[in-house]
């Protein structure tokens, strides 16, 4: 999904998050042309720290987990400011998506 979004959006930084059973899952993607300024692992680390977690990955893709779902909205909101400080001349758009949880 992140690769598809990167292909559609061009120069971009993406952070996706979900909460399931009280645990936060995060994934960050950075288009190749931006990795000289922003590393997905640094970005995901900043977000994960705010939700009581940690993570890592490649310069263009990283994953993390956390335990503080209540802190997720503020953590995601901080991405815009972090990106603006680290990526001059890249448009910063904030999108919010909804995910559904299915019981088995």
Short mmCIF file of the C-alpha atoms (twelve columns), coordinates in Angstrom:
data_MODEL
# 
_entry.id   MODEL 
# 
loop_
_atom_site.group_PDB 
_atom_site.id 
_atom_site.type_symbol 
_atom_site.label_atom_id 
_atom_site.label_alt_id 
_atom_site.label_comp_id 
_atom_site.label_asym_id 
_atom_site.label_seq_id 
_atom_site.Cartn_x 
_atom_site.Cartn_y 
_atom_site.Cartn_z 
_atom_site.pdbx_PDB_model_num 
ATOM 1   C CA . UNK A 1   0.000   0.000   0.000  1 
ATOM 2   C CA . UNK A 2   2.760   2.496   0.873  1 
ATOM 3   C CA . UNK A 3   4.598   1.763   -2.375 1 
ATOM 4   C CA . UNK A 4   1.373   2.318   -4.326 1 
ATOM 5   C CA . UNK A 5   0.851   5.667   -2.599 1 
ATOM 6   C CA . UNK A 6   4.448   6.725   -3.246 1 
ATOM 7   C CA . UNK A 7   4.002   5.910   -6.941 1 
ATOM 8   C CA . UNK A 8   0.768   7.906   -7.128 1 
ATOM 9   C CA . UNK A 9   1.961   10.954  -5.181 1 
ATOM 10  C CA . UNK A 10  5.514   11.454  -6.476 1 
ATOM 11  C CA . UNK A 11  7.796   13.307  -4.027 1 
ATOM 12  C CA . UNK A 12  6.201   12.335  -0.757 1 
ATOM 13  C CA . UNK A 13  6.444   11.320  2.869  1 
ATOM 14  C CA . UNK A 14  3.764   8.930   4.114  1 
ATOM 15  C CA . UNK A 15  2.889   7.724   7.595  1 
ATOM 16  C CA . UNK A 16  0.090   5.204   8.038  1 
ATOM 17  C CA . UNK A 17  -1.164  3.998   11.399 1 
ATOM 18  C CA . UNK A 18  -3.676  1.578   12.810 1 
ATOM 19  C CA . UNK A 19  -4.715  0.466   16.280 1 
ATOM 20  C CA . UNK A 20  -5.770  -3.112  16.950 1 
ATOM 21  C CA . UNK A 21  -6.386  -4.555  20.399 1 
ATOM 22  C CA . UNK A 22  -4.807  -1.469  21.977 1 
ATOM 23  C CA . UNK A 23  -1.544  -1.776  20.050 1 
ATOM 24  C CA . UNK A 24  -0.341  0.800   17.548 1 
ATOM 25  C CA . UNK A 25  1.161   -0.257  14.219 1 
ATOM 26  C CA . UNK A 26  2.965   2.320   12.090 1 
ATOM 27  C CA . UNK A 27  4.559   2.346   8.673  1 
ATOM 28  C CA . UNK A 28  6.396   5.201   6.970  1 
ATOM 29  C CA . UNK A 29  7.367   5.563   3.346  1 
ATOM 30  C CA . UNK A 30  9.596   8.172   1.750  1 
ATOM 31  C CA . UNK A 31  9.992   8.534   -2.005 1 
ATOM 32  C CA . UNK A 32  13.530  7.866   -3.245 1 
ATOM 33  C CA . UNK A 33  14.094  11.490  -4.287 1 
ATOM 34  C CA . UNK A 34  13.506  12.651  -0.697 1 
ATOM 35  C CA . UNK A 35  15.701  10.120  1.141  1 
ATOM 36  C CA . UNK A 36  18.709  12.431  0.920  1 
ATOM 37  C CA . UNK A 37  16.853  14.760  3.325  1 
ATOM 38  C CA . UNK A 38  14.528  12.434  5.224  1 
ATOM 39  C CA . UNK A 39  15.003  8.840   6.296  1 
ATOM 40  C CA . UNK A 40  11.875  6.794   6.942  1 
ATOM 41  C CA . UNK A 41  13.557  5.195   9.963  1 
ATOM 42  C CA . UNK A 42  14.172  8.581   11.603 1 
ATOM 43  C CA . UNK A 43  10.597  9.641   10.944 1 
ATOM 44  C CA . UNK A 44  9.053   6.426   12.234 1 
ATOM 45  C CA . UNK A 45  11.301  6.571   15.303 1 
ATOM 46  C CA . UNK A 46  10.027  10.054  16.140 1 
ATOM 47  C CA . UNK A 47  6.393   8.953   15.813 1 
ATOM 48  C CA . UNK A 48  6.914   5.620   17.590 1 
ATOM 49  C CA . UNK A 49  8.593   7.252   20.576 1 
ATOM 50  C CA . UNK A 50  5.443   9.292   21.155 1 
ATOM 51  C CA . UNK A 51  3.261   6.169   21.278 1 
ATOM 52  C CA . UNK A 52  5.558   4.223   23.585 1 
ATOM 53  C CA . UNK A 53  7.294   2.193   20.928 1 
ATOM 54  C CA . UNK A 54  10.220  1.871   18.593 1 
ATOM 55  C CA . UNK A 55  10.920  0.771   15.069 1 
ATOM 56  C CA . UNK A 56  13.265  0.909   12.143 1 
ATOM 57  C CA . UNK A 57  13.823  0.034   8.536  1 
ATOM 58  C CA . UNK A 58  15.324  1.250   5.289  1 
ATOM 59  C CA . UNK A 59  15.764  4.885   4.237  1 
ATOM 60  C CA . UNK A 60  12.626  4.630   2.071  1 
ATOM 61  C CA . UNK A 61  10.435  2.361   4.265  1 
ATOM 62  C CA . UNK A 62  10.201  1.726   8.010  1 
ATOM 63  C CA . UNK A 63  7.829   0.079   10.493 1 
ATOM 64  C CA . UNK A 64  7.169   0.480   14.194 1 
ATOM 65  C CA . UNK A 65  4.839   -0.515  16.965 1 
ATOM 66  C CA . UNK A 66  3.702   1.093   20.176 1 
ATOM 67  C CA . UNK A 67  1.451   0.636   23.169 1 
ATOM 68  C CA . UNK A 68  -0.085  4.089   23.778 1 
ATOM 69  C CA . UNK A 69  -3.005  4.330   21.365 1 
ATOM 70  C CA . UNK A 70  -4.326  7.462   23.091 1 
ATOM 71  C CA . UNK A 71  -1.163  9.330   22.057 1 
ATOM 72  C CA . UNK A 72  -1.540  8.425   18.371 1 
ATOM 73  C CA . UNK A 73  -3.510  11.499  17.192 1 
ATOM 74  C CA . UNK A 74  -0.901  13.899  18.594 1 
ATOM 75  C CA . UNK A 75  1.942   11.748  17.263 1 
ATOM 76  C CA . UNK A 76  0.473   11.805  13.754 1 
ATOM 77  C CA . UNK A 77  -0.155  15.548  13.993 1 
ATOM 78  C CA . UNK A 78  3.543   16.059  14.779 1 
ATOM 79  C CA . UNK A 79  4.543   14.553  11.412 1 
ATOM 80  C CA . UNK A 80  3.531   17.707  9.537  1 
ATOM 81  C CA . UNK A 81  5.826   19.975  11.580 1 
ATOM 82  C CA . UNK A 82  8.674   17.456  11.558 1 
ATOM 83  C CA . UNK A 83  8.412   17.094  7.793  1 
ATOM 84  C CA . UNK A 84  8.294   20.843  7.239  1 
ATOM 85  C CA . UNK A 85  11.473  21.296  9.305  1 
ATOM 86  C CA . UNK A 86  13.307  18.506  7.501  1 
ATOM 87  C CA . UNK A 87  12.033  18.879  3.929  1 
ATOM 88  C CA . UNK A 88  12.122  22.319  2.453  1 
ATOM 89  C CA . UNK A 89  10.196  22.685  -0.800 1 
ATOM 90  C CA . UNK A 90  8.048   19.585  -0.328 1 
ATOM 91  C CA . UNK A 91  4.327   20.136  -0.062 1 
ATOM 92  C CA . UNK A 92  2.944   18.851  3.223  1 
ATOM 93  C CA . UNK A 93  -0.634  17.578  3.103  1 
ATOM 94  C CA . UNK A 94  -2.388  15.934  5.976  1 
ATOM 95  C CA . UNK A 95  -4.789  13.112  5.277  1 
ATOM 96  C CA . UNK A 96  -6.812  11.122  7.721  1 
ATOM 97  C CA . UNK A 97  -8.098  7.657   6.984  1 
ATOM 98  C CA . UNK A 98  -10.403 5.342   8.842  1 
ATOM 99  C CA . UNK A 99  -9.879  1.657   9.336  1 
ATOM 100 C CA . UNK A 100 -12.433 -0.865  10.461 1 
ATOM 101 C CA . UNK A 101 -11.838 -3.717  12.835 1 
ATOM 102 C CA . UNK A 102 -13.453 -7.056  12.217 1 
ATOM 103 C CA . UNK A 103 -14.305 -9.539  14.944 1 
ATOM 104 C CA . UNK A 104 -13.813 -13.244 14.360 1 
# 
